[in-house]
Coordinates of C-alpha atoms and ligand atoms in Angstrom, one line a residue:
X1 CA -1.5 -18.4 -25.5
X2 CA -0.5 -17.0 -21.9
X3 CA -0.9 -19.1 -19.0
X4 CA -4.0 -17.0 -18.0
X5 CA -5.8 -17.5 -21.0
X6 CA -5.2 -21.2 -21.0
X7 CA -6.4 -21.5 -17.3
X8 CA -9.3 -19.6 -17.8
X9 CA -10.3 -21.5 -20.9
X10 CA -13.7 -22.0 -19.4
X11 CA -14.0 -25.0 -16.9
X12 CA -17.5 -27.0 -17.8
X13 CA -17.7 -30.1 -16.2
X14 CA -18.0 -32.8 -19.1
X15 CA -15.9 -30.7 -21.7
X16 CA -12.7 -31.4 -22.7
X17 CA -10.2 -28.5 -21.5
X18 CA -6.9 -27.2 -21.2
X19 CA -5.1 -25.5 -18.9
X20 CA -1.6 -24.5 -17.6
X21 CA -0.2 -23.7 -14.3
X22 CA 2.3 -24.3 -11.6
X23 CA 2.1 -27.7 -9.8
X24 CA 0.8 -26.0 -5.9
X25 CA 0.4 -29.8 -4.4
X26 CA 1.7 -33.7 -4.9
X27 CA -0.3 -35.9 -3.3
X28 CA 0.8 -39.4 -4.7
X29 CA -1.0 -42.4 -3.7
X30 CA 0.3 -45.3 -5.6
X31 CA -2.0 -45.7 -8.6
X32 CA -3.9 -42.5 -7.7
X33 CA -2.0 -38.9 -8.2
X34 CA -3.6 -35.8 -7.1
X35 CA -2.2 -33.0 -8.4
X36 CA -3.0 -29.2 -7.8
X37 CA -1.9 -26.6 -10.3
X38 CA -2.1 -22.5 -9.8
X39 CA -1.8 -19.6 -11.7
X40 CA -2.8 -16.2 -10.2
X41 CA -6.5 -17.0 -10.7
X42 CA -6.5 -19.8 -8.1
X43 CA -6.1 -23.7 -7.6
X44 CA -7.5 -26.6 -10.2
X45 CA -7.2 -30.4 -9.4
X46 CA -6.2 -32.8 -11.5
X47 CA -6.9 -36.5 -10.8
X48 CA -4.8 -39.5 -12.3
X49 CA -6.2 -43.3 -11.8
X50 CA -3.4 -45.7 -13.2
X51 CA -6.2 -47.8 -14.6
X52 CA -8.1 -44.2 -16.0
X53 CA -4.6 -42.7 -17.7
X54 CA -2.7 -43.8 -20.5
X55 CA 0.7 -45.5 -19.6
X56 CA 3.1 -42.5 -20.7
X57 CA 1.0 -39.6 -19.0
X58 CA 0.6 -41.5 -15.6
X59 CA 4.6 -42.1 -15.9
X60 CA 5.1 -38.4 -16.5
X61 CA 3.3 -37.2 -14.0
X62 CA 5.0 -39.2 -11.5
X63 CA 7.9 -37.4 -12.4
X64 CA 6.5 -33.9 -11.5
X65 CA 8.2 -31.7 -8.8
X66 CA 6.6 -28.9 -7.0
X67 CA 6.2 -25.7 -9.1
X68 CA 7.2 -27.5 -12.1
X69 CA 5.2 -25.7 -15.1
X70 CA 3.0 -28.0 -16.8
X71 CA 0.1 -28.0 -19.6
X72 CA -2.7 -30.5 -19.1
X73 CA -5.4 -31.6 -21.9
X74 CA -8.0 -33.5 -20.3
X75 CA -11.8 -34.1 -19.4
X76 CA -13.8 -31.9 -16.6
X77 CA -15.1 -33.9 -14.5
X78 CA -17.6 -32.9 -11.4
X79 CA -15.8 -33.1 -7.9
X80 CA -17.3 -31.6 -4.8
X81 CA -13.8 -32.2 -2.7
X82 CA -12.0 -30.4 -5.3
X83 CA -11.2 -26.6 -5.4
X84 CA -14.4 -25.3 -7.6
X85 CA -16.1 -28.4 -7.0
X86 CA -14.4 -29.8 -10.5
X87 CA -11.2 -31.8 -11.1
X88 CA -9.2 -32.4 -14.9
X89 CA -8.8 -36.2 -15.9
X90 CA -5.4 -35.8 -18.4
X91 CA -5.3 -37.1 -21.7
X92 CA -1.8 -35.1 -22.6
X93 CA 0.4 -33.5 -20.7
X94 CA 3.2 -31.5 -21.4
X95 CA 6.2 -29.8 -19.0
X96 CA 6.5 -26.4 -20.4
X97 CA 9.4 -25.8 -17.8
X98 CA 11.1 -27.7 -14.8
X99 CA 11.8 -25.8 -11.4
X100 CA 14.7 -26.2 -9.8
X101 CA 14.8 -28.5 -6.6
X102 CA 15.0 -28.1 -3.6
X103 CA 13.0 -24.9 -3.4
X104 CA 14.3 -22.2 -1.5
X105 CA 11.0 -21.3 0.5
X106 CA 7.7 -23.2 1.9
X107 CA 4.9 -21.3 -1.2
X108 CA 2.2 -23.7 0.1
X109 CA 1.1 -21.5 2.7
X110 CA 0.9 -24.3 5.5
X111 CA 4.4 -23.1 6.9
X112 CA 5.4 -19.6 8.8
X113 CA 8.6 -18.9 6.1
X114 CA 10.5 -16.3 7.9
X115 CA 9.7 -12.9 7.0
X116 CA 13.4 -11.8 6.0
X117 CA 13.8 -15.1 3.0
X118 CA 10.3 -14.5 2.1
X119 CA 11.3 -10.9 1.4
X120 CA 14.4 -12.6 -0.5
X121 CA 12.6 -14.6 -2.6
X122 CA 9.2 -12.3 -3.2
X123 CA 8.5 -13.5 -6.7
X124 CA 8.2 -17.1 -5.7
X125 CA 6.5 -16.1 -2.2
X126 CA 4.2 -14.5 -4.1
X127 CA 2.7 -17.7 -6.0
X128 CA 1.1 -18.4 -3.1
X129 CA -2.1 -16.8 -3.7
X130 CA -2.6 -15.0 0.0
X131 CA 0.8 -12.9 -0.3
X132 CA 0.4 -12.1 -4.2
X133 CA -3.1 -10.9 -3.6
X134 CA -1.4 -8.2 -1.6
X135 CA -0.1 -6.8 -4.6
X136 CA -3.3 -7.3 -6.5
X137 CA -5.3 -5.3 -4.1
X138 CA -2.3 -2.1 -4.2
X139 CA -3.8 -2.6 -7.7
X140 CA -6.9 -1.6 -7.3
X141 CA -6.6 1.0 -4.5
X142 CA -4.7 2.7 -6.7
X143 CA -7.4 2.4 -9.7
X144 CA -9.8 3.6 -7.1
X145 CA -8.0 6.5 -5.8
X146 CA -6.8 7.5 -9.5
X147 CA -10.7 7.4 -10.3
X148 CA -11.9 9.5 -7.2
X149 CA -9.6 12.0 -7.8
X150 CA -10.5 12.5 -11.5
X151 CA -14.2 12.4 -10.7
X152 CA -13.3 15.2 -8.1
X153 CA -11.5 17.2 -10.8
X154 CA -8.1 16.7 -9.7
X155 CA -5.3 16.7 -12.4
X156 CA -2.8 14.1 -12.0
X157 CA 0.8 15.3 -11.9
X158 CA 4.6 13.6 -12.0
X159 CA 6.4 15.5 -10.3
X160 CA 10.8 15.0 -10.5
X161 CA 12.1 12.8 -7.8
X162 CA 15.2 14.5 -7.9
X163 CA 15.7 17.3 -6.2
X164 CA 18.1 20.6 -5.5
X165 CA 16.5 20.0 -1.9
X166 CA 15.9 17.9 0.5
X167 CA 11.6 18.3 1.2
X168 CA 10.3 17.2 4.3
X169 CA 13.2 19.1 6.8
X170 CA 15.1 16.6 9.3
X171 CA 18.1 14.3 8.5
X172 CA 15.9 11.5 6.6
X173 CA 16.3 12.3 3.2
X174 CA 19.3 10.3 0.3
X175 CA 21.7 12.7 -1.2
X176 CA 22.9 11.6 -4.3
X177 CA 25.5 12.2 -7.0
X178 CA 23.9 13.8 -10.0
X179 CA 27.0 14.5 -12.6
X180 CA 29.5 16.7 -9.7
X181 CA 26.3 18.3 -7.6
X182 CA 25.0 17.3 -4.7
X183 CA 21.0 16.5 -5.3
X184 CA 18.5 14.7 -2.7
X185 CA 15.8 11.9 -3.7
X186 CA 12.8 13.1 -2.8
X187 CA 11.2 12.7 0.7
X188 CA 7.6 13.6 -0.6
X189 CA 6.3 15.4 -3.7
X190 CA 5.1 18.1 -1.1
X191 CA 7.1 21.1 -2.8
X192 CA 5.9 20.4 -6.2
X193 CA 2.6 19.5 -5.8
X194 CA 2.7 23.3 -4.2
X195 CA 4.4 25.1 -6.4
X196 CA 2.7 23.5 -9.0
X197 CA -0.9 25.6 -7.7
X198 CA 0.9 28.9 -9.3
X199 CA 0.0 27.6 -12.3
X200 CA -3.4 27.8 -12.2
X201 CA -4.0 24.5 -11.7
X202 CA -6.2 24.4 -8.4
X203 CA -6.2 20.3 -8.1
X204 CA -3.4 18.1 -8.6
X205 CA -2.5 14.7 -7.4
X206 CA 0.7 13.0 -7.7
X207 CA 1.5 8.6 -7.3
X208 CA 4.5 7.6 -7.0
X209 CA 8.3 6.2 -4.8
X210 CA 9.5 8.5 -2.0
X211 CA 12.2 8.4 -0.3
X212 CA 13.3 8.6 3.4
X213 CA 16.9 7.6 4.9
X214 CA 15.1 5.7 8.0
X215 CA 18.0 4.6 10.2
X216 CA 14.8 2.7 12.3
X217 CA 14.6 -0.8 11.6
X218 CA 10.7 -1.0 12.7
X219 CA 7.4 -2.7 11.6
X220 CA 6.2 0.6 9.8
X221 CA 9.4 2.2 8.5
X222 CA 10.5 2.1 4.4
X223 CA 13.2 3.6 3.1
X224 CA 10.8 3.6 0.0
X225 CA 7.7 3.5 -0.1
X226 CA 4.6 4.8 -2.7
X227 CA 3.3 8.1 -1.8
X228 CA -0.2 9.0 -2.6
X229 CA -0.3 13.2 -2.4
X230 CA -3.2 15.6 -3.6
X231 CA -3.6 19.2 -2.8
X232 CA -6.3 21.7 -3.5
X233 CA -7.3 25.3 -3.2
X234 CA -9.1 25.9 -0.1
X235 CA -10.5 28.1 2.8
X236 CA -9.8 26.2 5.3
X237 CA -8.4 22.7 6.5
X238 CA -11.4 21.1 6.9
X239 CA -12.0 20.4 3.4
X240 CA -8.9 18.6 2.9
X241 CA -10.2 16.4 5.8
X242 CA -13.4 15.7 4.0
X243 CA -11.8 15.0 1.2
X244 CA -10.0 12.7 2.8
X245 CA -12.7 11.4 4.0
X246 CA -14.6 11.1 0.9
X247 CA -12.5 9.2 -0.6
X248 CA -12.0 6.8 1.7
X249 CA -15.7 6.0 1.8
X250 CA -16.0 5.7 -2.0
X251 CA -12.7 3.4 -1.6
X252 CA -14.3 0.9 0.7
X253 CA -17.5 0.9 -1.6
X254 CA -15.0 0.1 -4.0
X255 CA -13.2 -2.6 -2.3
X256 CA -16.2 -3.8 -1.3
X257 CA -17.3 -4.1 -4.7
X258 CA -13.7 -5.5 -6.1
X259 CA -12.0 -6.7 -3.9
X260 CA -13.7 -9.1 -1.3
X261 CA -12.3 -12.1 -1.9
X262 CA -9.0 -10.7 -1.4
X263 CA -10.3 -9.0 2.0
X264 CA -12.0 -11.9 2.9
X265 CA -9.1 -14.4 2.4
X266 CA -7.3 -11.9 5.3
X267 CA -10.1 -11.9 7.4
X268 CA -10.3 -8.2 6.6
X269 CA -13.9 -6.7 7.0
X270 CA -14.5 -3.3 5.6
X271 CA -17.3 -1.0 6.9
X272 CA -17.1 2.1 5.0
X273 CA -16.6 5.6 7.8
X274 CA -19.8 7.4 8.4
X275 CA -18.3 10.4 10.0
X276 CA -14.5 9.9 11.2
X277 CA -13.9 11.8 14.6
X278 CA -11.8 15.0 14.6
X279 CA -9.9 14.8 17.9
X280 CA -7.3 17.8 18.7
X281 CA -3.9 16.2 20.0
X282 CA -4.4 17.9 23.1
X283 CA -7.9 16.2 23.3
X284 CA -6.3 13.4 22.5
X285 CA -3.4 13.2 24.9
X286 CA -6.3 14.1 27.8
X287 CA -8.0 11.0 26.8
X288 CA -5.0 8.7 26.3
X289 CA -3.4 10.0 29.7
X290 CA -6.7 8.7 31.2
X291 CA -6.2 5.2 29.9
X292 CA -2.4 4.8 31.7
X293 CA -0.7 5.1 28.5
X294 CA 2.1 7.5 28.3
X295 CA 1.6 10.6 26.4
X296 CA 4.0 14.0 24.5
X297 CA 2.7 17.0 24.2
X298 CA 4.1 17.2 21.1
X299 CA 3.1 14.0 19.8
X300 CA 1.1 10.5 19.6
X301 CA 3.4 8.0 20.8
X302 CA 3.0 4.5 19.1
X303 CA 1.4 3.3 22.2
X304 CA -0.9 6.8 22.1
X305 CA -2.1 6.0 18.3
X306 CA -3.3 2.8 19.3
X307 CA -4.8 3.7 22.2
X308 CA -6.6 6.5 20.4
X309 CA -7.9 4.3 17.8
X310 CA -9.4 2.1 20.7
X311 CA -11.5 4.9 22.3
X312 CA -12.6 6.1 19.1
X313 CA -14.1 2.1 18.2
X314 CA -15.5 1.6 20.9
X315 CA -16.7 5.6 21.4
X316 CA -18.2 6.2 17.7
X317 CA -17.4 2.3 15.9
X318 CA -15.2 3.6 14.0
X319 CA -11.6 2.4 12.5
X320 CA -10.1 6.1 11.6
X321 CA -9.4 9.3 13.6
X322 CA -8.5 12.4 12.3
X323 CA -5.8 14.1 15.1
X324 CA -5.6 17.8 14.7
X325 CA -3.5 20.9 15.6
X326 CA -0.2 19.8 16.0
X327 CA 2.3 21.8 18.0
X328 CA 4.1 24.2 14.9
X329 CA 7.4 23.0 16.3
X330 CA 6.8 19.6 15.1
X331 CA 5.4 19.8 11.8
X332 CA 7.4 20.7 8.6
X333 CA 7.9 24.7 7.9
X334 CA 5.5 24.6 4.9
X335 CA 2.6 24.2 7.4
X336 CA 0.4 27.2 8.4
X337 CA 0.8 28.1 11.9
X338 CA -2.2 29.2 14.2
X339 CA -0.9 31.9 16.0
X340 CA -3.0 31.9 19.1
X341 CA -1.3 28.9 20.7
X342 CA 1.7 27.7 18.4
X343 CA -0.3 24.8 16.8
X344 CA -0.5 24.5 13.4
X345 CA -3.1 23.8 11.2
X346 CA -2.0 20.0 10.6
X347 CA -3.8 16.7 10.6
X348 CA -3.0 13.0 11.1
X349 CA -5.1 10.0 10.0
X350 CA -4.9 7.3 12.1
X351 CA -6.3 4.0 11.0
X352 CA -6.8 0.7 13.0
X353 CA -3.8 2.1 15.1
X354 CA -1.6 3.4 12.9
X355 CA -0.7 7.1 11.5
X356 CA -1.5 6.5 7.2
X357 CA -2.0 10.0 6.7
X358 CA 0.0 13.7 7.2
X359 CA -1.9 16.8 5.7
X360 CA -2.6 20.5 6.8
X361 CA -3.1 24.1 5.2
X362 CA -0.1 25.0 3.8
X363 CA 1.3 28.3 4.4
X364 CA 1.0 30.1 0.9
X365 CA 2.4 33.7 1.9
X366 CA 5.7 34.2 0.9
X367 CA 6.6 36.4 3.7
X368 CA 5.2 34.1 6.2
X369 CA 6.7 31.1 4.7
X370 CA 10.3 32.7 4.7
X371 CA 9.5 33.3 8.7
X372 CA 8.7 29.6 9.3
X373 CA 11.5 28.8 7.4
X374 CA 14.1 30.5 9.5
X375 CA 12.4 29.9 12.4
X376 CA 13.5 26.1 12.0
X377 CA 17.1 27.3 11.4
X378 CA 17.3 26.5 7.8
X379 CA 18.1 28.8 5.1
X380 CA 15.6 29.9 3.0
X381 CA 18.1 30.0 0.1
X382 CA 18.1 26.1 0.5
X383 CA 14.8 26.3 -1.3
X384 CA 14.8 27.2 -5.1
X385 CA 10.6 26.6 -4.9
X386 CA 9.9 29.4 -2.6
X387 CA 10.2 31.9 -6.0
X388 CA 6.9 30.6 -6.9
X389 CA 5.5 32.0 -3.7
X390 CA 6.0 35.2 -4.4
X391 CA 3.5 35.2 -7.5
X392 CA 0.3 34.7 -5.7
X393 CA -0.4 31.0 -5.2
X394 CA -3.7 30.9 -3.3
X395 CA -4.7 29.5 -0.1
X396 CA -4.4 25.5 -0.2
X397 CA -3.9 22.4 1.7
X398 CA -3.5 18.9 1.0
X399 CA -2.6 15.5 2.0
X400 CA 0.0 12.2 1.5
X401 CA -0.9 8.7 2.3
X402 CA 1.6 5.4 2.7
X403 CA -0.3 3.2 0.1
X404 CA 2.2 0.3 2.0
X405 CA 0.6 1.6 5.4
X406 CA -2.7 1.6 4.7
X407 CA -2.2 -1.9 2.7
X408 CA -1.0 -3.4 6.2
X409 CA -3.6 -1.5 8.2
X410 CA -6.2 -3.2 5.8
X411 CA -5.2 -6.4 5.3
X412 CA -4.0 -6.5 9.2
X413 CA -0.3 -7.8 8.0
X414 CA 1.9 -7.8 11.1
X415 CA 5.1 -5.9 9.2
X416 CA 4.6 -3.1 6.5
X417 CA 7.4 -4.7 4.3
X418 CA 4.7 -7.5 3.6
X419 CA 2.7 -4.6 1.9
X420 CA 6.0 -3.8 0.1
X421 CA 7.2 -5.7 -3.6
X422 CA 10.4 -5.0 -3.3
X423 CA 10.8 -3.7 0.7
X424 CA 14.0 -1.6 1.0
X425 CA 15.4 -0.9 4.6
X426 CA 18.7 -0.3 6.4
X427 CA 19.4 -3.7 5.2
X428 CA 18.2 -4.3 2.2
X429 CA 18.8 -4.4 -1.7
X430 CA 17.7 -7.2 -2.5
X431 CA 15.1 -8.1 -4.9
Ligands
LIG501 P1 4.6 12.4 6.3 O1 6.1 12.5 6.4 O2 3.9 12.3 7.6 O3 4.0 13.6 5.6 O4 4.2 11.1 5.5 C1 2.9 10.9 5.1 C2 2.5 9.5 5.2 O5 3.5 8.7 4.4 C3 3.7 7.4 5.1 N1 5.1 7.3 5.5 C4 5.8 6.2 5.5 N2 5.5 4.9 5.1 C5 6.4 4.0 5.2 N3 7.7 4.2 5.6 C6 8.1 5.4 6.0 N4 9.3 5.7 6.4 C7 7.1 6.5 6.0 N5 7.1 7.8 6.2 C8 5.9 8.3 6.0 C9 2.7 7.4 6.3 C10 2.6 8.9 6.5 O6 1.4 9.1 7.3 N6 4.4 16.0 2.9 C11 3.7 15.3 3.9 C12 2.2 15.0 3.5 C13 1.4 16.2 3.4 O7 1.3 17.1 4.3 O8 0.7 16.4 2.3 C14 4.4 14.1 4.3 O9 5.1 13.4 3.5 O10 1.5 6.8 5.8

């Protein structure tokens, strides 16, 4: 029997029970032990009176270490200062396994650990039930967009991570060895979950690691992190947005609906969007400028994407903003430029105060591609994808998320590695 099944071996008061877990708490009076046990479903007490216990079991007990794992037998017995209002009186007990001592972080919960040995030692942090339900919740955003997408029609793709090509442009991208070639890991799915639309396939939607050789060492940068992508024949860019959009309300329903004693347990209240605010970057940097904040034309600065977010609560009460028409210069080549003033059709999400979201009509013309990708001095050689273009892919757009990202934005965590399992940086390897 797994742990889970023993612990959720239904707790009536006045029936006899047994359970399993991790020892959370020691609390030992004399001839009164307290001890609480965990397992990923939450906290049980279990209550030992020297007069109450046989000899042998009160004796064991006493021997118990923090995180020790342990099986109890015993009677359920009403409580009301207990977690769940219920505590176990033991009538056997058995150490399935002793932890080693002293432990190498502070898992109650009472004590900051710093940040960088909690990151070291993840799968014990995480048996504190705050940080693992971190992981839980990625869970079920995940279920949720898997099931929005499917109920939209997308199909879901897996497209190779490694790659003749680096994706995204720029220098942030991992070449590797693959036999005596040069190959890259991939920055974003973004090529293949293009190319993949001259197939006839009109929806897809792709989950999974990316890549990016971020030599920034900041609260929002990964050097891996999960990607969620989907893109989708359109008209126009607008109904990439609502998409977007769409799903985001139906995730917060969800959440709502799955999740709330997760959000609740990080203070996290979710009010789905009614209509998020499409702002143009130019807009945008007009209304920032007016607020003292310093502003690019090119653009949002950190300080801007907060600042945004701020006039947009307190403007419409609401926690995203869609910024819109991006200077062509900036964005990637595979975005469609608008030609009348060297913007592109491009988008940014911004959530709480922080971009989650990068998505725009791609350009699907091969001629027109080629251009853009000259005009940012690359070779268009460098590109095995672009033969696909020249067999009529139609007009589409589409958008990737930072599931890490929006998993900090959400729960409010200060650092986006706390959103991360197994966070990898400039530094770190490690778990
Ligand atoms: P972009 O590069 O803007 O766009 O990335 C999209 C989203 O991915 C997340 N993100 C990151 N999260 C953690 N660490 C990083 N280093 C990091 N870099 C990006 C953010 C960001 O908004 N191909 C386009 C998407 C598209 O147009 O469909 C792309 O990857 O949440």
């Amino acid at each position: 029997m797994s742990i889970r099944e023993q612990y959720s071996n239904e707790m009536k008061i006045n029936t006899t029970v047994e359970i399993a877990g991790w020892v959370h708490d020691i609390r030992d009076l004399g001839k009164l032990i307290f001890i609480t046990l965990k397992d990923k479903e939450g906290l049980m007490q279990i209550t030992a009176k020297k007069n109450d216990t046989q000899e042998d079991i009160f004796n064991k007990i006493k021997t118990l270490n923090k995180e020790d794992l342990i099986k109890i037998k015993g009677k359920c017995e009403q409580n009301d200062k207990a977690p769940n209002n219920m505590e176990v009186k033991p009538t056997k007990i058995e150490i399935i396994t002793k932890s080693a001592t002293p432990l190498p972080l502070d898992m109650s919960g009472k004590g900051e650990s710093n940040l960088d040995k909690r990151y070291d030692w993840r799968f014990l942090d995480m048996r504190n039930q705050k940080n693992m339900s971190i992981f839980k919740l990625q869970s079920i955003i995940t279920d949720i967009y898997h099931t929005f997408m499917q109920k939209n029609n997308f199909t879901r793709i897996f497209s190779s991570r490694i790659n003749g090509s680096a994706t995204e442009g720029g220098t942030e991208y991992f070449p590797i060895m693959y036999f005596n070639k040069e190959a890259f890991l991939a920055q974003s799915p973004q090529l293949a979950k293009e190319s993949v639309l001259a197939s006839g396939l009109d929806r897809v939607y792709d989950i999974g690691f990316v890549y990016r050789a971020e030599p920034h060492h900041t609260t929002r940068h990964l050097c891996e992190y999960i990607s969620l992508d989907f893109e989708m024949v359109i008209e126009n860019m607008e109904e990439v947005m609502t998409m977007e959009e769409d799903f985001l309300k139906y995730c917060f329903n969800e959440l709502n609906k799955r999740a709330k004693p997760i959000l609740d347990e990080h203070n996290s209240e979710l009010t789905p969007p009614k209509k998020i605010p499409r702002i143009t970057l130019k807009e945008a940097n007009k209304i920032i400028s007016k607020m003292n904040i310093e502003t690019t034309d090119h653009d949002l600065t950190p300080d801007g994407e907060k600042a945004i977010c701020k006039y947009v609560k307190e403007k419409y009460n609401e926690d995203f903003v869609f910024i819109t028409e991006f200077p062509f210069e900036k964005k990637p080549f595979y975005i469609m430029k608008k030609e009348k003033n060297k913007t592109s059709h491009s988008f940014d999400l911004l959530y709480r105060g922080l971009e989650i979201t990068s998505g725009g009509q791609r350009e699907h013309r091969y001629e027109q591609r080629v251009q853009n990708i000259k005009e940012k001095g690359i070779e268009p050689e460098s590109f095995d994808h672009l033969r696909f273009f020249k067999y009529a892919i139609p007009p589409h757009g589409g958008m990737g998320f930072g599931l890490e990202r929006f998993t900090q934005m959400l729960l409010k965590l200060g650092n986006v590695r706390e959103a991360t399992l197994m966070p990898r940086d400039t530094d770190r390897l490690i778990p």
